[in-house]
Coordinates of C-alpha atoms in Angstrom, one line a residue:
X1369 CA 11.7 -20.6 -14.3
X1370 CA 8.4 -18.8 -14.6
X1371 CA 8.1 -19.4 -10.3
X1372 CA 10.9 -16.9 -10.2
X1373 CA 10.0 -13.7 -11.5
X1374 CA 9.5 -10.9 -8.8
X1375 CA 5.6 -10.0 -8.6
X1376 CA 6.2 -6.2 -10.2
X1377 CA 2.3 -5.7 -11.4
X1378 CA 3.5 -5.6 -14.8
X1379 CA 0.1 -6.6 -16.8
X1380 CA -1.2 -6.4 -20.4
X1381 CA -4.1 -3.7 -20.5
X1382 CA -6.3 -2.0 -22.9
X1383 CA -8.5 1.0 -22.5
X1384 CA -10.2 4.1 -23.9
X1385 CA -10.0 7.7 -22.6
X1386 CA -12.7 10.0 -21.3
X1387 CA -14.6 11.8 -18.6
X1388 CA -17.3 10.9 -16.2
X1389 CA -20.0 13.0 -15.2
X1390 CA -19.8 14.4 -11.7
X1391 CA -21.4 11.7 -9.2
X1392 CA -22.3 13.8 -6.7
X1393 CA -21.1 17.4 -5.0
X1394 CA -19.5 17.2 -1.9
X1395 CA -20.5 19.4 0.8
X1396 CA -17.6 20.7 2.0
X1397 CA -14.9 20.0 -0.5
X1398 CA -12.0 21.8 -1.3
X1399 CA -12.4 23.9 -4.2
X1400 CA -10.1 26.9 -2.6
X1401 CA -7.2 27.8 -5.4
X1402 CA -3.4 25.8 -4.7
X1403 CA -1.9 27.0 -1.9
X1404 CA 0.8 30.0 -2.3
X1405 CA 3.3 28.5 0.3
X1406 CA 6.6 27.1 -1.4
X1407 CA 6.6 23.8 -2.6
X1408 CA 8.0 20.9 -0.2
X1409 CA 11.2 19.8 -1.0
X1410 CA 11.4 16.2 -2.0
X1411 CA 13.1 14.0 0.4
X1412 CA 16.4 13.1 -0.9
X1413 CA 17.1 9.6 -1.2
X1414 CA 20.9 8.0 -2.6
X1415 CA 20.5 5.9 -5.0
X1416 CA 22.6 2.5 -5.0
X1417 CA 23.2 1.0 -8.6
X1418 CA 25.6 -1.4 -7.1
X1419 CA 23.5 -3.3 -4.8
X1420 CA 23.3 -7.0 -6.0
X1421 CA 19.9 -7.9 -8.0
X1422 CA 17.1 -6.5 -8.5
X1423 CA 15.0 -4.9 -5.6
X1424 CA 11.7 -6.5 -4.6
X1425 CA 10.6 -4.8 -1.5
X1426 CA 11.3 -1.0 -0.2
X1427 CA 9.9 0.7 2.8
X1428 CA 11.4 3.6 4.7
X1429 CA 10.9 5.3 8.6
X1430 CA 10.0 9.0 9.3
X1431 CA 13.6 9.9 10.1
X1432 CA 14.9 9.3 6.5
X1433 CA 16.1 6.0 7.1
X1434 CA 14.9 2.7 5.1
X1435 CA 15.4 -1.1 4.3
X1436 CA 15.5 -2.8 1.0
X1437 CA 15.1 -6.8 -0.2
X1438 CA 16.5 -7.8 -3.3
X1439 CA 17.5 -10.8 -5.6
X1440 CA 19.9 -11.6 -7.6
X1441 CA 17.9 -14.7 -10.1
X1442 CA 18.9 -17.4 -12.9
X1443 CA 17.7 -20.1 -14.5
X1444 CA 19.3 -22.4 -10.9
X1445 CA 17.1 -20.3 -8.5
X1446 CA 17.9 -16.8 -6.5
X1447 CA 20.2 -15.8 -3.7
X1448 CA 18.5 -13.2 -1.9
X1449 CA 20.1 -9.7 -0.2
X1450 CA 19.1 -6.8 1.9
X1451 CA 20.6 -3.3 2.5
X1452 CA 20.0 -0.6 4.8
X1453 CA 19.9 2.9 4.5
X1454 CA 20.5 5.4 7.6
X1455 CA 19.4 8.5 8.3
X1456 CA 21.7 11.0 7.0
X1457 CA 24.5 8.5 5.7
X1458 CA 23.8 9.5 1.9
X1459 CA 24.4 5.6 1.1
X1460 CA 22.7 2.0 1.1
X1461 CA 25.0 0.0 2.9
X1462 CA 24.6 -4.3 2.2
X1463 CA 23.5 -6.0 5.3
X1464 CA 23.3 -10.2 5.4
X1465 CA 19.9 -10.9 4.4
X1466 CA 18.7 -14.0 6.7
X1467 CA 16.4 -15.4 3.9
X1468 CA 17.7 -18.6 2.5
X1469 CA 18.2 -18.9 -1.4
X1470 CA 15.7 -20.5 -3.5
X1471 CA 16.0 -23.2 -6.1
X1472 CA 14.1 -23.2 -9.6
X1473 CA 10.6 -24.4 -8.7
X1474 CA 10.0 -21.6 -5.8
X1475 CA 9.1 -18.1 -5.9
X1476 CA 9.9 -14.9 -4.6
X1477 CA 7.2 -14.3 -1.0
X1478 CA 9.2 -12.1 1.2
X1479 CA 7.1 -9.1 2.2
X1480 CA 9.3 -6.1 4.3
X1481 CA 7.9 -3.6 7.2
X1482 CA 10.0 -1.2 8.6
X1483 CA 8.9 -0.2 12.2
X1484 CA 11.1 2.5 12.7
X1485 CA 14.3 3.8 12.5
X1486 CA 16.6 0.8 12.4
X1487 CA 13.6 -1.6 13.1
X1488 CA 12.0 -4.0 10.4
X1489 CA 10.7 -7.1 9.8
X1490 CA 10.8 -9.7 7.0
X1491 CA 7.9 -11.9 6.5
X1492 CA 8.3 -15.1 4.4
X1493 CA 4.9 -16.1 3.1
X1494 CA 3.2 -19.4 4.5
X1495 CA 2.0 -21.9 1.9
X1496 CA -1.5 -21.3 3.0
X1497 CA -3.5 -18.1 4.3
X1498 CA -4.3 -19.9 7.8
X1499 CA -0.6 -21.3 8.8
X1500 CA 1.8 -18.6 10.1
X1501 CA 4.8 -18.0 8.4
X1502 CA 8.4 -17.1 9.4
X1503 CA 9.7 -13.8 10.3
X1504 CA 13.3 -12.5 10.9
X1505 CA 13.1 -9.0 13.4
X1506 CA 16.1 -6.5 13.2
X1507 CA 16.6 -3.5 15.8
X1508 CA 20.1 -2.7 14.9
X1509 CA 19.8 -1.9 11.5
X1510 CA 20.4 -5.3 9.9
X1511 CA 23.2 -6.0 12.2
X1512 CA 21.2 -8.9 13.7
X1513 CA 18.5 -10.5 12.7
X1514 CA 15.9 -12.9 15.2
X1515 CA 13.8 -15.2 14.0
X1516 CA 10.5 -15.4 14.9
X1517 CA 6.9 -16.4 13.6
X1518 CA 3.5 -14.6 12.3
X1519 CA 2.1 -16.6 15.3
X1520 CA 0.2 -14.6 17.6
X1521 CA 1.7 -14.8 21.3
X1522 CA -0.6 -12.9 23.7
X1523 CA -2.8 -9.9 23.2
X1524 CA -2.6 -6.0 22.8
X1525 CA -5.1 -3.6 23.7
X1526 CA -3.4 -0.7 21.7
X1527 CA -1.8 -0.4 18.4
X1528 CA 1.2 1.9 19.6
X1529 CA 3.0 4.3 16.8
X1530 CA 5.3 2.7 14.5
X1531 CA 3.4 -0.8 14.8
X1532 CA 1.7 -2.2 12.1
X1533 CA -2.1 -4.1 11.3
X1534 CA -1.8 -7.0 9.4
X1535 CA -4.1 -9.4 8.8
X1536 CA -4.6 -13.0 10.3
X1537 CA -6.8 -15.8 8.7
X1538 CA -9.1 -17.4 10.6
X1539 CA -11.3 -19.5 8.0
X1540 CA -9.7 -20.6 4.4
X1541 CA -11.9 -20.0 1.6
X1542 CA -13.7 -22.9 -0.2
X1543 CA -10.7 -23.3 -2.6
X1544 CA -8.1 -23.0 0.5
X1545 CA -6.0 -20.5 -1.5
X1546 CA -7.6 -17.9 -0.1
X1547 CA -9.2 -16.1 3.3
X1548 CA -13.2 -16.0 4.2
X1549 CA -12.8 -14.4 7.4
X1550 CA -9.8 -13.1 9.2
X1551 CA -8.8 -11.1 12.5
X1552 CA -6.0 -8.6 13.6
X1553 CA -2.9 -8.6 14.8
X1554 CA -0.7 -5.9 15.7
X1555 CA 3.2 -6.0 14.9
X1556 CA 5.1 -4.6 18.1
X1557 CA 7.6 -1.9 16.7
X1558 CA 10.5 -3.2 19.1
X1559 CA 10.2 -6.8 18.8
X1560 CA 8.6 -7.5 15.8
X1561 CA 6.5 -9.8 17.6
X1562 CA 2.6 -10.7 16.4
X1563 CA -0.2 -9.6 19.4
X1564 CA -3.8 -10.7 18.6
X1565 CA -5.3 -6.8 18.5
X1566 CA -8.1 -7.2 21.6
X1567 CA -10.9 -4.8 20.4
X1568 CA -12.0 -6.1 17.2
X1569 CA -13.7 -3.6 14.8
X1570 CA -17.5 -3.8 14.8
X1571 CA -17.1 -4.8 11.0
X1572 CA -17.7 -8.4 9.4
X1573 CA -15.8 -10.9 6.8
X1574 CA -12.2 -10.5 6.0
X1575 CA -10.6 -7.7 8.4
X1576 CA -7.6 -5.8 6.2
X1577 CA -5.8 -2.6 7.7
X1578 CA -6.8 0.2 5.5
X1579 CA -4.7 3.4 6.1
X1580 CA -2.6 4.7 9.5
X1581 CA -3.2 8.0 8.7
X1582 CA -2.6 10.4 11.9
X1583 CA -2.5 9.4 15.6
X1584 CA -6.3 10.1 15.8
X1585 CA -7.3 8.4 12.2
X1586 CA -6.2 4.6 12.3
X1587 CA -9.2 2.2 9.6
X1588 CA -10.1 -1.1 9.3
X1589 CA -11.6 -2.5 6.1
X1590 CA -14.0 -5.5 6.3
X1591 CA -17.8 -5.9 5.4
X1592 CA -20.6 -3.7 6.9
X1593 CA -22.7 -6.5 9.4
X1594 CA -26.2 -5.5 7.7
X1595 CA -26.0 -4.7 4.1
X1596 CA -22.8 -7.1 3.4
X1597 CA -21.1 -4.2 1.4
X1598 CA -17.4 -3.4 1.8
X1599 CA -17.1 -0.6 4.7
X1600 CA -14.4 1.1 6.5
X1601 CA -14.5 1.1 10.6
X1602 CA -12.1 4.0 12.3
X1603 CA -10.6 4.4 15.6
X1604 CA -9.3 7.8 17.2
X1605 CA -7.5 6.1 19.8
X1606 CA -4.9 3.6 18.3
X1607 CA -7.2 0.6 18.3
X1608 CA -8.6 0.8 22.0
X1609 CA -12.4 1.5 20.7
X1610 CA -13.7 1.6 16.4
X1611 CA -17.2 3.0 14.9
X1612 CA -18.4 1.9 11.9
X1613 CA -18.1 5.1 9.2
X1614 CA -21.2 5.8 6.8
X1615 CA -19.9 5.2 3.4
X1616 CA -22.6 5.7 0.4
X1617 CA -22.3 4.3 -3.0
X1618 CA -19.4 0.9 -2.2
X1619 CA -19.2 -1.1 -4.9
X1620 CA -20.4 -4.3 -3.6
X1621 CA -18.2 -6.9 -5.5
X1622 CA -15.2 -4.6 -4.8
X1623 CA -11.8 -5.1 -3.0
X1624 CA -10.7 -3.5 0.3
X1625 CA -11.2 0.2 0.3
X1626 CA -7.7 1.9 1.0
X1627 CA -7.3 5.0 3.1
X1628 CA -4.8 8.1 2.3
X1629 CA -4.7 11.8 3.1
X1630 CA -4.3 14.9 2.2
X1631 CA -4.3 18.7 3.3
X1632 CA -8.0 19.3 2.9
X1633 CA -9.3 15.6 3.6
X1634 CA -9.3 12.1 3.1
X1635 CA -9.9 9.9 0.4
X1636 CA -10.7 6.2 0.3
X1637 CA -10.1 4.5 -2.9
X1638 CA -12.1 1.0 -3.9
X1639 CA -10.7 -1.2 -6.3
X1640 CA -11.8 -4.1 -8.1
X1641 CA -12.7 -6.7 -10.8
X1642 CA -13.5 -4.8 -14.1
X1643 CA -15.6 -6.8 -16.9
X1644 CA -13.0 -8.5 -19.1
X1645 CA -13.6 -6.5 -22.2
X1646 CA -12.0 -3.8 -20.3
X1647 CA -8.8 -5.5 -20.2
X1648 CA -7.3 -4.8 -16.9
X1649 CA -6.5 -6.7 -14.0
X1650 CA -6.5 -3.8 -11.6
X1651 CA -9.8 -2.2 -11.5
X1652 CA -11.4 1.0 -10.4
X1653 CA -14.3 0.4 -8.8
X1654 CA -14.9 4.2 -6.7
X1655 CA -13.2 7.0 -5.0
X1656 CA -15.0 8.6 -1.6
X1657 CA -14.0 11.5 -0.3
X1658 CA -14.4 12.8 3.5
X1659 CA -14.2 16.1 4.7
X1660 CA -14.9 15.4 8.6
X1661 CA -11.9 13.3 9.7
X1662 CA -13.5 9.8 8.4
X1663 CA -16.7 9.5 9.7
X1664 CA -18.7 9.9 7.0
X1665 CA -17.6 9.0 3.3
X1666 CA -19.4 10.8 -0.5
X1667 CA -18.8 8.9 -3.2
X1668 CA -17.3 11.0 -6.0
X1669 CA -16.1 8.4 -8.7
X1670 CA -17.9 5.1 -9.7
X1671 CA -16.5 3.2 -12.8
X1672 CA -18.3 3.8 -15.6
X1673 CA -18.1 1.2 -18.9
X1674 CA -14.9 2.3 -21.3
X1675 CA -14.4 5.5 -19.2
X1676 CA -10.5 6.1 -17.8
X1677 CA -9.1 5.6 -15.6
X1678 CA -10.1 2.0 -15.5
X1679 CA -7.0 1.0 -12.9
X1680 CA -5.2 2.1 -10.0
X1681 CA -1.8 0.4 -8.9
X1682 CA -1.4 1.2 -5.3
X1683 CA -2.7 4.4 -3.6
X1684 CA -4.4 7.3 -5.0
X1685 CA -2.2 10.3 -5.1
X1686 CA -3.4 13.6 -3.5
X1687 CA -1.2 16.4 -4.1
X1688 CA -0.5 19.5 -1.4
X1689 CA -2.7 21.6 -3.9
X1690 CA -5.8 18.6 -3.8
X1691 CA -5.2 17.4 -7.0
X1692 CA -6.1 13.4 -7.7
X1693 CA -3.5 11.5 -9.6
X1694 CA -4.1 8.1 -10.2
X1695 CA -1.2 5.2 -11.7
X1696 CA -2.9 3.1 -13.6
X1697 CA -2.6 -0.1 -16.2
X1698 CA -3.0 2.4 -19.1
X1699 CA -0.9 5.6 -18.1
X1700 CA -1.4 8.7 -15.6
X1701 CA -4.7 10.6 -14.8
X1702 CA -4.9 13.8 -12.9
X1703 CA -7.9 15.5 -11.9
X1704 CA -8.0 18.8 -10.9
X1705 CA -11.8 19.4 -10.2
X1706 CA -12.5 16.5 -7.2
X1707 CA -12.9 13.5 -9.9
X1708 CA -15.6 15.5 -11.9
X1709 CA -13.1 14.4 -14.8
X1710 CA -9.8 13.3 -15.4
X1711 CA -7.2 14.2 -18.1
X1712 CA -4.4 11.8 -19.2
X1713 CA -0.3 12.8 -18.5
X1714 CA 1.5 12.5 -21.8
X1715 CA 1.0 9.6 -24.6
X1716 CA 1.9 6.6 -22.3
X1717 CA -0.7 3.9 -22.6
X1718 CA 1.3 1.4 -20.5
X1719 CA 1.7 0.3 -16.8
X1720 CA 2.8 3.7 -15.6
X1721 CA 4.3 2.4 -11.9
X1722 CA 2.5 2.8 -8.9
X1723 CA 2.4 4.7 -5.6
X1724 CA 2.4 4.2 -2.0
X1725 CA 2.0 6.7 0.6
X1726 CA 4.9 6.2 3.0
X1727 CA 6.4 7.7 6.0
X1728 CA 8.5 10.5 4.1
X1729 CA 6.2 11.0 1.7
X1730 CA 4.5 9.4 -1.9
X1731 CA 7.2 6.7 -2.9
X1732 CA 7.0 5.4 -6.9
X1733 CA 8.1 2.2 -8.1
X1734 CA 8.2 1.5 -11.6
X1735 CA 6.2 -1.4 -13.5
X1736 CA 9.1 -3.8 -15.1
X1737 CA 11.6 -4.5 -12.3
X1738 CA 14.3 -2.3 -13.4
X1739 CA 15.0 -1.0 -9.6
X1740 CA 14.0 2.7 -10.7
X1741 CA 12.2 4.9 -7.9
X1742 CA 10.7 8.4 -7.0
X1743 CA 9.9 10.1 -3.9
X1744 CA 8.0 13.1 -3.2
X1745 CA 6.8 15.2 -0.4
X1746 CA 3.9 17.3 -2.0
X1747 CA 2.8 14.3 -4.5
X1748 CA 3.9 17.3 -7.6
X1749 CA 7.6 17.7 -7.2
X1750 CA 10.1 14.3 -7.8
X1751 CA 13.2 13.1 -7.0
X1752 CA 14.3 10.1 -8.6
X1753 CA 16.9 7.3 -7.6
X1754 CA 17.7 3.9 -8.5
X1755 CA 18.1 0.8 -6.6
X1756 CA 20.3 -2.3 -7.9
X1757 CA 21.3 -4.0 -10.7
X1758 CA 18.1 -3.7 -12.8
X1759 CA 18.3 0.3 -12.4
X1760 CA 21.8 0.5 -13.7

C-alpha cells in the first residue's frame, strides 16, 4: 500500500530560528521603497470539490486556462482522472484520463505539462532514467488524447514559446537509479512530440532546465567545464546560441540552481543536502541574485549551521514589492532587506506548502494531499481554491 501514496513533499523536519549576517552587498540591488501602483488582482481560479480523488499534478496556460491529474486510491490500487479548466468557463470540467489504473504494488509517476491553451501532455515515468517513457498529447482540451513517447524523433534548432526543456539521460549513474550525464530535448507545443535541442549549452554533467523566464532569458543548469561547480548557462534567443553566466559562491555539493523573476531582477535559488542533525530533507544551500538580465550572478544567502530557513519547497517567492518569501520544511520566511535576514510568518513549524512560478502567476500547493490551492499575481495577495475530494 505504501507504493501508492501520491509524492506530496510531506517530510518530518526540525529546525531553529535566526538571522544570517549579510554575505555580501549587491551592487545594484533594489532597495527603492514598494511600489505605490495598486496591487495585482489575483487570478481567479473555480475551485472543483467534486472532482474524483485527490489531485496529484496542476499546471495552467497564460490565457487562464489549466489541466489537472488526479486519483481516486484504496487498499486494491488507483483509478486515475483528469479535468480541464477553460478559459473563462468558471468550472473544471472531467475529461477521460488515458492513464490506465494501477494495482497495489505500483505507484503514482504521471508528471503533467500544459503547452498552452488547450495543449498538454502527460508523461508516465520510465522504470529507469535512460528508457523513454510514454506520453499521451491533447490539443483539444482533453477531448482526444495521442499517444506518443519521450523518444526523441528528429532535431530542433529553437525552443519556440509554449514548448518546454526537459531533460534526457544519456549515461545512468553507478547505482542505475539515477542520471550522470544527460542532454535536452525540447517538447513541441502542438504535438507534444520530443526534438533533441541542437545547440547544446556550453555547460557539463547532468543538463536540467532551470527557469523560462521572458523571451530573451531562457537557463540551463549543469556543471561549469573547469571548476566542476553547479552553474547556470543562458540564452537570449530561445535556445539557438547559450553563454556560460558568472556565478560566485555555488555550493558545490548542491542541486540544480532554479531561476525565477521579479520586477527588479532575478534570483537563482540552490538547494541541497543539509547535515542530518538539521533534520530536513530539502535543503538550502544559497540564493544569488542578478541585477543585469542573468549574466552575472552575487551570492546573497549561503546556509549557515542551525540558521532558518534551512528548506525551500519549490521556487523562491519574489513579491511585486522585492520581498523574498521562502516555503520551507519548518514554516514561512520573508525577508524584506535582500536576504540580509529573514523573519518567520506566524507559529507554524510544519511543512508550510510550496510554490511554483507559473504562467498566471505564483501557484501554492499544500503539503498533505488535501487538494487545497492558492494563486497569486503579486506573490502578497491570495486567492484560494480547492481541487477534489481531499479539499472537500
Amino acid at each position: 500500500m505504501a507504493a501508492l501514496l501520491l509524492c506530496l513533499g510531506v517530510v518530518l523536519t526540525a529546525g531553529c530560528s535566526g538571522s544570517p549576517d549579510r554575505e555580501e552587498d549587491v551592487p545594484g540591488a533594489a532597495r527603492t521603497s514598494p511600489s505605490s501602483t495598486a496591487p495585482a488582482a489575483p487570478p481567479r481560479i473555480p475551485s472543483a470539490t467534486d472532482l474524483p480523488g485527490v489531485p496529484h499534478a496542476v499546471g495552467f496556460a497564460s490565457d487562464g486556462s489549466g489541466f489537472t491529474l488526479t486519483a481516486e486510491c484504496d487498499q486494491r490500487g488507483c483509478r486515475q482522472h483528469a479535468a480541464v479548466l477553460e478559459a473563462g468557463a468558471g468550472l473544471w470540467r472531467p475529461v477521460r484520463s488515458p492513464l490506465p489504473d494501477l494495482t497495489a504494488d505500483q505507484g503514482i509517476t504521471a508528471g503533467l505539462t500544459v503547452l498552452g491553451p488547450g495543449r498538454a501532455l502527460i508523461t508516465e515515468g520510465a522504470e529507469r532514467a535512460d528508457r523513454p517513457g510514454r506520453t499521451w498529447f491533447t490539443d483539444d482540451s482533453g477531448g482526444t488524447w495521442r499517444r506518443g513517447s519521450t523518444r526523441p524523433t528528429g532535431r530542433t534548432a529553437t525552443v519556440p514559446t509554449g514548448a518546454a526543456l526537459v531533460t534526457d539521460c544519456r549515461k545512468p549513474s553507478d547505482d542505475g537509479d539515477g542520471c550522470a550525464r544527460s542532454r535536452l530535448l525540447v517538447v513541441l507545443p502542438d504535438t507534444g512530440e520530443h526534438r533533441v535541442l541542437t545547440h547544446r549549452p556550453p555547460l557539463t554533467g547532468v543538463l536540467s532546465p532551470a527557469g523560462d523566464i521572458a523571451e530573451n532569458a531562457l537557463f540551463v543548469a549543469g556543471e561549469d567545464p573547469e571548476t566542476g561547480l553547479p552553474a547556470l548557462a543562458i540564452s537570449g534567443d530561445r535556445g539557438r546560441s547559450w553563454r556560460p553566466t558568472h556565478m560566485t559562491g555555488a555550493a558545490e555539493d548542491g542541486w540544480a540552481p532554479r531561476v525565477v523573476a521579479g520586477r527588479r531582477g532575478m534570483y537563482a535559488v540552490q538547494p541541497g543536502q543539509l547535515p542530518s542533525q538539521e533534520g530536513v530533507k530539502n535543503g538550502l544551500l544559497t540564493l544569488h541574485v542578478s541585477t543585469d538580465g542573468g549574466g552575472t550572478w552575487t551570492r546573497i544567502w549561503r546556509y549557515r549551521p542551525g540558521v532558518e530557513p534551512l528548506s525551500i519547497l519549490g521556487d523562491l517567492v519574489v513579491t511585486d514589492d522585492d520581498r523574498l518569501t521562502v516555503y520551507g520544511e519548518t514554516g514561512v520566511w520573508h525577508s524584506d532587506d535582500q536576504a540580509r535576514t529573514f523573519r518567520s510568518e506566524g507559529a507554524a513549524r510544519g511543512p508550510a506548502g510550496s510554490v511554483r512560478q507559473t504562467p498566471i502567476g505564483w501557484l501554492w500547493s499544500d503539503s498533505y494531499g488535501k487538494g487545497a490551492y492558492r494563486i497569486s499575481a503579486d506573490g502578497t495577495h491570495w486567492h484560494d481554491f480547492r481541487l477534489g475530494t481531499g479539499g472537500g
